GROMACS .gro file of C-alpha atoms in nm:
model
  438
    1MET     CA    1  -4.359   0.534  -2.681
    2ALA     CA    2  -3.980   0.591  -2.614
    3SER     CA    3  -3.888   0.880  -2.395
    4PRO     CA    4  -3.723   1.176  -2.559
    5PHE     CA    5  -3.528   1.222  -2.247
    6LEU     CA    6  -3.327   0.903  -2.273
    7LYS     CA    7  -3.120   0.774  -2.552
    8GLU     CA    8  -3.194   0.455  -2.708
    9GLN     CA    9  -2.883   0.307  -2.555
   10ASP     CA   10  -2.993   0.423  -2.206
   11GLN     CA   11  -3.314   0.224  -2.252
   12ILE     CA   12  -3.121  -0.079  -2.387
   13GLU     CA   13  -2.899  -0.077  -2.071
   14ALA     CA   14  -3.183  -0.024  -1.849
   15THR     CA   15  -3.351  -0.338  -1.984
   16GLU     CA   16  -3.040  -0.556  -1.985
   17SER     CA   17  -2.973  -0.450  -1.601
   18GLN     CA   18  -3.316  -0.626  -1.499
   19ASP     CA   19  -3.165  -0.957  -1.350
   20ALA     CA   20  -3.348  -1.240  -1.200
   21PHE     CA   21  -3.440  -1.049  -0.887
   22THR     CA   22  -3.631  -0.779  -1.084
   23GLN     CA   23  -3.801  -1.065  -1.279
   24SER     CA   24  -3.897  -1.279  -0.987
   25ARG     CA   25  -4.267  -1.349  -0.933
   26TRP     CA   26  -4.295  -1.157  -0.586
   27TYR     CA   27  -4.117  -0.855  -0.713
   28ARG     CA   28  -4.333  -0.806  -1.012
   29LYS     CA   29  -4.650  -0.847  -0.786
   30LEU     CA   30  -4.502  -0.566  -0.561
   31VAL     CA   31  -4.471  -0.345  -0.877
   32SER     CA   32  -4.824  -0.436  -0.989
   33ALA     CA   33  -4.954  -0.345  -0.660
   34GLY     CA   34  -4.814   0.010  -0.687
   35VAL     CA   35  -4.454  -0.022  -0.558
   36GLU     CA   36  -4.236   0.241  -0.739
   37GLU     CA   37  -3.996   0.066  -0.985
   38ASN     CA   38  -3.826   0.372  -1.102
   39GLY     CA   39  -3.491   0.472  -0.920
   40ILE     CA   40  -3.270   0.752  -1.025
   41MET     CA   41  -3.353   0.780  -1.392
   42PRO     CA   42  -3.494   1.120  -1.494
   43VAL     CA   43  -3.867   1.120  -1.534
   44PRO     CA   44  -3.973   1.218  -1.901
   45ILE     CA   45  -4.237   1.498  -1.940
   46GLU     CA   46  -4.516   1.260  -2.038
   47GLN     CA   47  -4.484   1.076  -1.723
   48ARG     CA   48  -4.501   1.406  -1.496
   49THR     CA   49  -4.872   1.401  -1.473
   50GLU     CA   50  -4.950   1.471  -1.112
   51THR     CA   51  -5.153   1.772  -1.042
   52THR     CA   52  -5.228   1.756  -0.681
   53TYR     CA   53  -4.996   2.026  -0.603
   54ASN     CA   54  -5.122   2.077  -0.254
   55ASN     CA   55  -4.959   1.743  -0.152
   56LEU     CA   56  -4.635   1.899  -0.178
   57PHE     CA   57  -4.753   2.102   0.121
   58THR     CA   58  -4.863   1.787   0.307
   59VAL     CA   59  -4.556   1.578   0.248
   60PHE     CA   60  -4.331   1.817   0.430
   61PHE     CA   61  -4.586   1.906   0.681
   62THR     CA   62  -4.636   1.556   0.795
   63ASP     CA   63  -4.283   1.493   0.772
   64LEU     CA   64  -4.216   1.766   1.042
   65LEU     CA   65  -4.555   1.734   1.246
   66CYS     CA   66  -4.411   1.476   1.478
   67VAL     CA   67  -4.215   1.461   1.804
   68LEU     CA   68  -3.873   1.506   1.622
   69PRO     CA   69  -3.865   1.898   1.653
   70LEU     CA   70  -3.936   1.887   2.011
   71PRO     CA   71  -3.581   1.772   2.127
   72THR     CA   72  -3.424   2.028   1.887
   73GLY     CA   73  -3.614   2.298   2.034
   74ALA     CA   74  -3.540   2.183   2.383
   75LEU     CA   75  -3.164   2.193   2.311
   76GLY     CA   76  -3.201   2.580   2.317
   77THR     CA   77  -3.323   2.617   2.677
   78ALA     CA   78  -3.176   2.282   2.825
   79VAL     CA   79  -2.834   2.279   2.672
   80TYR     CA   80  -2.750   2.636   2.531
   81GLY     CA   81  -2.903   2.793   2.843
   82LEU     CA   82  -3.112   3.037   2.649
   83ASN     CA   83  -3.453   3.156   2.788
   84LEU     CA   84  -3.782   3.074   2.617
   85ARG     CA   85  -3.815   3.408   2.459
   86ASP     CA   86  -3.462   3.431   2.311
   87VAL     CA   87  -3.506   3.071   2.181
   88SER     CA   88  -3.837   3.135   2.027
   89LEU     CA   89  -3.692   3.456   1.847
   90ILE     CA   90  -3.404   3.248   1.731
   91ILE     CA   91  -3.635   2.981   1.603
   92LEU     CA   92  -3.853   3.234   1.417
   93PHE     CA   93  -3.570   3.417   1.242
   94PHE     CA   94  -3.373   3.105   1.125
   95ASN     CA   95  -3.687   2.914   1.023
   96ILE     CA   96  -3.811   3.200   0.800
   97LEU     CA   97  -3.467   3.236   0.646
   98THR     CA   98  -3.347   2.866   0.613
   99CYS     CA   99  -3.666   2.722   0.467
  100ILE     CA  100  -3.602   2.917   0.169
  101PRO     CA  101  -3.323   2.722  -0.008
  102PRO     CA  102  -3.500   2.376   0.009
  103ALA     CA  103  -3.828   2.531  -0.105
  104PHE     CA  104  -3.635   2.692  -0.399
  105LEU     CA  105  -3.453   2.367  -0.489
  106ALA     CA  106  -3.773   2.165  -0.488
  107ILE     CA  107  -3.879   2.378  -0.806
  108GLY     CA  108  -3.598   2.194  -0.986
  109GLY     CA  109  -3.772   1.849  -0.948
  110ILE     CA  110  -4.080   1.963  -1.133
  111GLU     CA  111  -3.898   2.134  -1.403
  112THR     CA  112  -3.634   1.867  -1.483
  113GLY     CA  113  -3.785   1.543  -1.370
  114MET     CA  114  -3.450   1.480  -1.183
  115ARG     CA  115  -3.370   1.372  -0.839
  116GLN     CA  116  -3.193   1.624  -0.634
  117MET     CA  117  -2.857   1.441  -0.629
  118ILE     CA  118  -2.895   1.373  -1.006
  119GLN     CA  119  -2.927   1.760  -1.060
  120ALA     CA  120  -2.620   1.809  -0.842
  121ARG     CA  121  -2.424   1.604  -1.104
  122TYR     CA  122  -2.445   1.903  -1.324
  123SER     CA  123  -2.211   2.080  -1.078
  124PHE     CA  124  -2.052   1.809  -0.863
  125GLY     CA  125  -2.009   1.560  -1.151
  126PHE     CA  126  -2.005   1.195  -1.019
  127VAL     CA  127  -1.912   1.221  -0.686
  128THR     CA  128  -4.331   0.444   0.271
  129ALA     CA  129  -4.000   0.426   0.166
  130PHE     CA  130  -4.054   0.071   0.043
  131LEU     CA  131  -4.360   0.150  -0.159
  132GLY     CA  132  -4.229   0.467  -0.334
  133TYR     CA  133  -4.313   0.808  -0.435
  134ARG     CA  134  -4.691   0.817  -0.467
  135ALA     CA  135  -4.729   0.589  -0.146
  136ILE     CA  136  -4.539   0.844   0.047
  137HIS     CA  137  -4.746   1.141  -0.079
  138LEU     CA  138  -5.075   0.950  -0.005
  139TRP     CA  139  -4.944   0.844   0.352
  140GLN     CA  140  -4.821   1.207   0.419
  141ARG     CA  141  -5.159   1.354   0.326
  142TRP     CA  142  -5.330   1.192   0.628
  143GLN     CA  143  -5.075   1.077   0.888
  144TRP     CA  144  -5.029   1.428   1.039
  145ILE     CA  145  -5.380   1.405   1.192
  146PRO     CA  146  -5.333   1.149   1.477
  147SER     CA  147  -4.986   1.297   1.533
  148LEU     CA  148  -5.138   1.660   1.596
  149ILE     CA  149  -5.418   1.514   1.808
  150GLY     CA  150  -5.151   1.331   2.017
  151ILE     CA  151  -4.947   1.634   2.073
  152VAL     CA  152  -5.238   1.842   2.158
  153ILE     CA  153  -5.349   1.596   2.421
  154ALA     CA  154  -4.998   1.591   2.567
  155VAL     CA  155  -4.983   1.952   2.604
  156GLY     CA  156  -5.336   1.955   2.753
  157CYS     CA  157  -5.235   1.702   3.019
  158GLY     CA  158  -4.894   1.838   3.109
  159GLY     CA  159  -4.905   2.187   2.989
  160LYS     CA  160  -4.973   2.348   3.320
  161HIS     CA  161  -4.598   2.303   3.411
  162LEU     CA  162  -4.471   2.493   3.096
  163VAL     CA  163  -4.511   2.825   3.250
  164ASN     CA  164  -4.258   2.721   3.528
  165GLN     CA  165  -3.967   2.828   3.328
  166ALA     CA  166  -3.623   2.805   3.494
  167GLU     CA  167  -3.442   3.126   3.534
  168LYS     CA  168  -3.180   3.194   3.278
  169GLY     CA  169  -2.910   3.464   3.250
  170PRO     CA  170  -2.882   3.688   2.968
  171ALA     CA  171  -2.837   3.554   2.620
  172THR     CA  172  -2.461   3.543   2.503
  173VAL     CA  173  -2.344   3.580   2.155
  174LYS     CA  174  -2.191   3.231   2.174
  175ALA     CA  175  -2.512   3.055   2.260
  176VAL     CA  176  -2.730   3.245   2.009
  177VAL     CA  177  -2.487   3.184   1.743
  178GLY     CA  178  -2.442   2.828   1.819
  179TYR     CA  179  -2.806   2.753   1.852
  180GLY     CA  180  -2.894   2.941   1.533
  181SER     CA  181  -2.641   2.705   1.348
  182LEU     CA  182  -2.834   2.394   1.465
  183MET     CA  183  -3.153   2.566   1.334
  184ALA     CA  184  -2.979   2.599   1.008
  185GLY     CA  185  -2.880   2.239   1.007
  186PHE     CA  186  -3.222   2.138   1.084
  187PHE     CA  187  -3.373   2.286   0.768
  188LEU     CA  188  -3.104   2.325   0.508
  189THR     CA  189  -3.054   1.957   0.487
  190PHE     CA  190  -3.385   1.926   0.298
  191GLY     CA  191  -3.224   2.109   0.017
  192GLY     CA  192  -3.034   1.775  -0.061
  193THR     CA  193  -3.361   1.581  -0.099
  194ALA     CA  194  -3.648   1.821  -0.182
  195SER     CA  195  -3.668   1.755  -0.557
  196ASP     CA  196  -3.692   1.376  -0.473
  197PHE     CA  197  -4.062   1.461  -0.393
  198THR     CA  198  -4.153   1.682  -0.673
  199ILE     CA  199  -4.046   1.473  -0.989
  200TYR     CA  200  -4.387   1.344  -1.099
  201HIS     CA  201  -4.572   1.669  -1.079
  202ASN     CA  202  -4.666   1.842  -1.396
  203PRO     CA  203  -4.447   2.141  -1.470
  204LYS     CA  204  -4.715   2.347  -1.623
  205VAL     CA  205  -4.772   2.542  -1.289
  206SER     CA  206  -4.632   2.855  -1.125
  207LYS     CA  207  -4.294   2.816  -0.971
  208TRP     CA  208  -4.410   3.050  -0.690
  209LYS     CA  209  -4.707   2.805  -0.605
  210ILE     CA  210  -4.454   2.512  -0.574
  211PHE     CA  211  -4.215   2.732  -0.363
  212THR     CA  212  -4.503   2.835  -0.143
  213TYR     CA  213  -4.643   2.498  -0.083
  214VAL     CA  214  -4.295   2.350   0.005
  215TYR     CA  215  -4.193   2.658   0.206
  216LEU     CA  216  -4.509   2.650   0.429
  217GLY     CA  217  -4.484   2.273   0.447
  218LEU     CA  218  -4.158   2.319   0.629
  219LEU     CA  219  -4.228   2.630   0.817
  220VAL     CA  220  -4.579   2.588   0.953
  221PRO     CA  221  -4.546   2.254   1.149
  222SER     CA  222  -4.182   2.298   1.280
  223THR     CA  223  -4.214   2.641   1.417
  224PRO     CA  224  -4.473   2.596   1.689
  225LEU     CA  225  -4.313   2.248   1.771
  226LEU     CA  226  -3.967   2.367   1.812
  227ILE     CA  227  -4.095   2.653   2.037
  228LEU     CA  228  -4.297   2.388   2.238
  229GLY     CA  229  -3.978   2.178   2.277
  230ALA     CA  230  -3.800   2.498   2.404
  231ALA     CA  231  -4.063   2.551   2.645
  232ILE     CA  232  -4.049   2.164   2.774
  233GLY     CA  233  -3.671   2.212   2.798
  234GLY     CA  234  -3.710   2.531   2.995
  235ALA     CA  235  -3.952   2.386   3.252
  236VAL     CA  236  -3.752   2.044   3.305
  237PRO     CA  237  -3.528   2.194   3.583
  238ASN     CA  238  -3.849   2.299   3.789
  239VAL     CA  239  -4.041   1.979   3.769
  240ASP     CA  240  -3.866   1.699   3.960
  241SER     CA  241  -4.043   1.407   3.766
  242TRP     CA  242  -3.959   1.587   3.436
  243GLN     CA  243  -3.601   1.617   3.522
  244THR     CA  244  -3.571   1.240   3.623
  245ALA     CA  245  -3.737   1.145   3.290
  246TRP     CA  246  -3.523   1.392   3.105
  247ASP     CA  247  -3.201   1.250   3.255
  248SER     CA  248  -3.283   0.885   3.194
  249TYR     CA  249  -3.501   0.908   2.855
  250GLY     CA  250  -3.476   1.247   2.704
  251ILE     CA  251  -3.764   1.417   2.551
  252GLY     CA  252  -3.949   1.087   2.512
  253GLY     CA  253  -3.946   1.034   2.900
  254VAL     CA  254  -4.072   1.399   2.953
  255LEU     CA  255  -4.368   1.333   2.710
  256ALA     CA  256  -4.446   1.021   2.920
  257GLU     CA  257  -4.460   1.222   3.226
  258MET     CA  258  -4.690   1.495   3.075
  259LEU     CA  259  -4.922   1.206   2.971
  260ARG     CA  260  -4.916   1.030   3.313
  261PRO     CA  261  -5.235   1.204   3.435
  262ALA     CA  262  -5.430   1.032   3.154
  263GLY     CA  263  -5.335   0.691   3.276
  264GLY     CA  264  -5.369   0.408   3.018
  265PHE     CA  265  -5.500   0.635   2.754
  266GLY     CA  266  -5.184   0.846   2.809
  267LYS     CA  267  -4.969   0.542   2.717
  268PHE     CA  268  -5.189   0.488   2.406
  269ILE     CA  269  -5.112   0.851   2.315
  270LEU     CA  270  -4.738   0.798   2.381
  271VAL     CA  271  -4.753   0.516   2.132
  272ILE     CA  272  -4.936   0.740   1.881
  273LEU     CA  273  -4.658   1.011   1.930
  274GLY     CA  274  -4.387   0.749   1.874
  275LEU     CA  275  -4.553   0.634   1.560
  276SER     CA  276  -4.550   0.999   1.443
  277VAL     CA  277  -4.199   0.978   1.323
  278ILE     CA  278  -4.301   0.730   1.036
  279GLY     CA  279  -4.383   1.015   0.810
  280ASN     CA  280  -4.027   1.138   0.853
  281THR     CA  281  -3.833   0.833   0.846
  282VAL     CA  282  -4.010   0.690   0.539
  283MET     CA  283  -3.889   1.026   0.352
  284SER     CA  284  -3.533   0.983   0.476
  285ASN     CA  285  -3.522   0.609   0.397
  286TYR     CA  286  -3.663   0.696   0.037
  287SER     CA  287  -3.400   0.950  -0.034
  288VAL     CA  288  -3.114   0.745   0.117
  289GLY     CA  289  -3.201   0.452  -0.099
  290LEU     CA  290  -3.200   0.672  -0.410
  291ASN     CA  291  -2.873   0.842  -0.303
  292LEU     CA  292  -2.718   0.502  -0.258
  293GLN     CA  293  -2.814   0.411  -0.627
  294MET     CA  294  -2.631   0.714  -0.735
  295LEU     CA  295  -2.310   0.656  -0.530
  296ILE     CA  296  -2.134   0.446  -0.813
  297PRO     CA  297  -2.269   0.350  -1.149
  298ILE     CA  298  -2.314  -0.013  -1.077
  299PHE     CA  299  -2.544   0.050  -0.791
  300ALA     CA  300  -2.795   0.215  -1.034
  301LYS     CA  301  -2.877  -0.154  -1.134
  302VAL     CA  302  -2.951  -0.261  -0.777
  303PRO     CA  303  -3.337  -0.229  -0.723
  304ARG     CA  304  -3.433   0.060  -0.491
  305ILE     CA  305  -3.619  -0.189  -0.260
  306ILE     CA  306  -3.293  -0.339  -0.160
  307PHE     CA  307  -3.130  -0.027  -0.063
  308VAL     CA  308  -3.430   0.071   0.150
  309ILE     CA  309  -3.401  -0.255   0.340
  310VAL     CA  310  -3.030  -0.219   0.388
  311THR     CA  311  -3.077   0.137   0.501
  312MET     CA  312  -3.328   0.042   0.764
  313ALA     CA  313  -3.100  -0.249   0.899
  314VAL     CA  314  -2.813   0.008   0.940
  315MET     CA  315  -3.022   0.289   1.092
  316ILE     CA  316  -3.189   0.092   1.364
  317PRO     CA  317  -2.877  -0.002   1.564
  318MET     CA  318  -2.737   0.344   1.511
  319ALA     CA  319  -3.045   0.501   1.635
  320ILE     CA  320  -3.029   0.267   1.947
  321TYR     CA  321  -2.657   0.367   2.013
  322ALA     CA  322  -2.728   0.729   1.969
  323ALA     CA  323  -3.010   0.726   2.215
  324ASN     CA  324  -2.761   0.655   2.490
  325GLU     CA  325  -2.634   1.012   2.457
  326TRP     CA  326  -2.924   1.155   2.276
  327ALA     CA  327  -2.873   1.522   2.335
  328THR     CA  328  -2.516   1.515   2.231
  329SER     CA  329  -2.589   1.292   1.934
  330LEU     CA  330  -2.857   1.528   1.815
  331GLU     CA  331  -2.633   1.838   1.880
  332ASN     CA  332  -2.335   1.703   1.699
  333PHE     CA  333  -2.534   1.549   1.405
  334LEU     CA  334  -2.726   1.877   1.323
  335ALA     CA  335  -2.397   2.066   1.339
  336LEU     CA  336  -2.221   1.826   1.086
  337ILE     CA  337  -2.506   1.812   0.840
  338GLY     CA  338  -2.543   2.198   0.863
  339TYR     CA  339  -2.179   2.231   0.748
  340TRP     CA  340  -2.233   1.993   0.449
  341ALA     CA  341  -2.572   2.142   0.375
  342GLY     CA  342  -2.418   2.508   0.357
  343CYS     CA  343  -2.172   2.404   0.089
  344PHE     CA  344  -2.420   2.201  -0.106
  345ASP     CA  345  -2.700   2.442  -0.115
  346ALA     CA  346  -2.470   2.724  -0.206
  347ILE     CA  347  -2.333   2.543  -0.496
  348ILE     CA  348  -2.663   2.416  -0.632
  349ILE     CA  349  -2.822   2.752  -0.596
  350GLU     CA  350  -2.524   2.933  -0.763
  351GLU     CA  351  -2.497   2.684  -1.041
  352LEU     CA  352  -2.862   2.737  -1.121
  353VAL     CA  353  -2.901   3.108  -1.064
  354VAL     CA  354  -2.561   3.236  -1.212
  355PHE     CA  355  -2.421   2.975  -1.448
  356ARG     CA  356  -2.749   2.834  -1.599
  357ARG     CA  357  -2.941   3.167  -1.560
  358MET     CA  358  -3.253   3.001  -1.409
  359LYS     CA  359  -3.304   2.804  -1.737
  360TYR     CA  360  -3.398   2.437  -1.623
  361SER     CA  361  -3.368   2.345  -2.003
  362LYS     CA  362  -2.979   2.363  -1.953
  363PHE     CA  363  -2.992   2.040  -1.742
  364ASP     CA  364  -2.981   1.815  -2.052
  365PRO     CA  365  -3.132   1.487  -1.918
  366ARG     CA  366  -2.983   1.286  -2.183
  367ILE     CA  367  -2.642   1.329  -2.035
  368TRP     CA  368  -2.733   1.245  -1.677
  369LYS     CA  369  -2.513   0.967  -1.638
  370GLU     CA  370  -2.242   1.059  -1.888
  371GLY     CA  371  -1.946   1.163  -1.678
  372LYS     CA  372  -1.750   1.297  -1.973
  373ARG     CA  373  -2.014   1.551  -2.062
  374LEU     CA  374  -2.128   1.651  -1.713
  375ALA     CA  375  -1.923   1.904  -1.515
  376PRO     CA  376  -1.585   1.747  -1.377
  377GLY     CA  377  -1.682   1.865  -1.014
  378PHE     CA  378  -1.333   2.019  -0.955
  379ALA     CA  379  -1.510   2.355  -0.892
  380ALA     CA  380  -1.758   2.223  -0.647
  381ILE     CA  381  -1.524   2.012  -0.454
  382GLY     CA  382  -1.263   2.282  -0.443
  383ALA     CA  383  -1.488   2.553  -0.332
  384SER     CA  384  -1.620   2.323  -0.054
  385LEU     CA  385  -1.263   2.238   0.066
  386ILE     CA  386  -1.163   2.615   0.056
  387SER     CA  387  -1.451   2.684   0.295
  388LEU     CA  388  -1.305   2.440   0.556
  389GLY     CA  389  -1.039   2.700   0.599
  390LEU     CA  390  -1.282   2.903   0.801
  391VAL     CA  391  -1.537   2.635   0.888
  392VAL     CA  392  -1.294   2.429   1.102
  393PRO     CA  393  -1.170   2.715   1.310
  394SER     CA  394  -1.533   2.826   1.343
  395MET     CA  395  -1.669   2.490   1.483
  396ASP     CA  396  -1.797   2.457   1.840
  397THR     CA  397  -1.891   2.106   1.901
  398THR     CA  398  -1.864   1.864   2.208
  399TRP     CA  399  -1.573   1.691   2.005
  400PHE     CA  400  -1.402   1.993   1.857
  401THR     CA  401  -1.395   2.371   1.916
  402GLY     CA  402  -1.192   2.594   1.703
  403PRO     CA  403  -1.038   2.932   1.801
  404ILE     CA  404  -1.328   3.137   1.650
  405GLY     CA  405  -1.605   2.901   1.769
  406ALA     CA  406  -1.460   2.917   2.123
  407ARG     CA  407  -1.494   3.306   2.109
  408VAL     CA  408  -1.821   3.371   1.934
  409GLY     CA  409  -1.986   3.023   1.889
  410ASP     CA  410  -2.035   2.802   1.602
  411LEU     CA  411  -2.027   2.989   1.273
  412GLY     CA  412  -1.949   2.678   1.069
  413PHE     CA  413  -2.262   2.688   0.871
  414GLU     CA  414  -2.238   3.058   0.796
  415PHE     CA  415  -1.896   3.031   0.664
  416ALA     CA  416  -1.959   2.702   0.468
  417PHE     CA  417  -2.236   2.867   0.276
  418VAL     CA  418  -2.075   3.207   0.219
  419VAL     CA  419  -1.709   3.110   0.149
  420THR     CA  420  -1.821   2.826  -0.085
  421ALA     CA  421  -2.046   3.054  -0.281
  422ILE     CA  422  -1.763   3.323  -0.317
  423ALA     CA  423  -1.506   3.047  -0.415
  424TYR     CA  424  -1.730   2.859  -0.649
  425TYR     CA  425  -1.780   3.158  -0.903
  426PRO     CA  426  -1.404   3.199  -1.013
  427LEU     CA  427  -1.343   2.809  -0.986
  428ARG     CA  428  -1.644   2.717  -1.189
  429SER     CA  429  -1.571   3.000  -1.450
  430LEU     CA  430  -1.229   2.856  -1.512
  431GLU     CA  431  -1.369   2.508  -1.525
  432ILE     CA  432  -1.628   2.589  -1.795
  433LYS     CA  433  -1.341   2.782  -1.975
  434TRP     CA  434  -1.097   2.498  -1.983
  435THR     CA  435  -1.338   2.217  -2.024
  436GLY     CA  436  -1.622   2.365  -2.233
  437ARG     CA  437  -1.872   2.182  -2.010
  438VAL     CA  438  -2.160   2.378  -1.849
   0.00000   0.00000   0.00000
């Protein structure tokens, strides 16, 4: 049965785009085995049949129940010089606040059947990961169990040192603001991919239910792990072996020292902890592969699997290089994506709430790739560029510090979100008036 969501011409083009690669025997075997073939095309309502809504909790829960939040938490005590209590309060405040936008944006995937960046076209215009959507949900449903066991064992073996927190001075405004911005960058970036993991779910469900599952999936695992990371970072200066490991290998080295009393079993658990990041990386590679398909129209004809392989090939050497200066790399990375996420989330949320009045039916899936009928994107790009007028002076990174950032800390994310939201309203209003495109 032809989908009402796609014009006949769309389906003809989709068929014609199947080249020799997609018709090869091994590729068809992969598809028959359950590998997701669909890329960025909107999923029609009759194919949105998934009703296991609690896997929206586990997919994000497993994504963050791994060792990755630990180094981010450790930055607060080890790099920003804050004590454990202050870092914990900052983590709690920003986690509760910044998990809201991605949880809200995840609803759009269920309501529209569109990937997150396809939805973004309606305001911006055209500007395991290998297996696909259902395999990711199945994997994430169970992979968190060994990860949690490994973390508990590590704390049990080396947790006695966590009470030996290094003395810290009073919290400064600059340190609090700077670390808070990192926390914002940690969570707000999920807003750019949240809908990618909800598009096959049946929309006949309460929006609050979807929001709650995603929100708790982000909040519940990350908060205690970030605080644990802060506790580890605060104890490092008082434990010589931890300090040596930290200087040489970062948080991974400290975890190895924590597990040393367990001998060979401890090394096994360290491997389990290393593998805990699989849940995070498969989601990242999955979304990156989709986003590359959306980059330019011709990329949409390239099978998603190819982009997944290319992404992995690029990310592995980059990760090895970044590991040499892991603390600096992580700090800079979270800051930069926080600036982008502030602009992106502000525009997508305002477009839905203000200009489309929370009516997902106004995202017409028939025009998802018709540039002449989508928003031109001038308002979105213009509002983002205007925000740079305050973002750049408010930056406080290792490679650039603006005059505002030097005085009060990194306010780049806050200004990116607020200024973009303010500027987008008049610009988008004019854009609609001049072009007639909503």
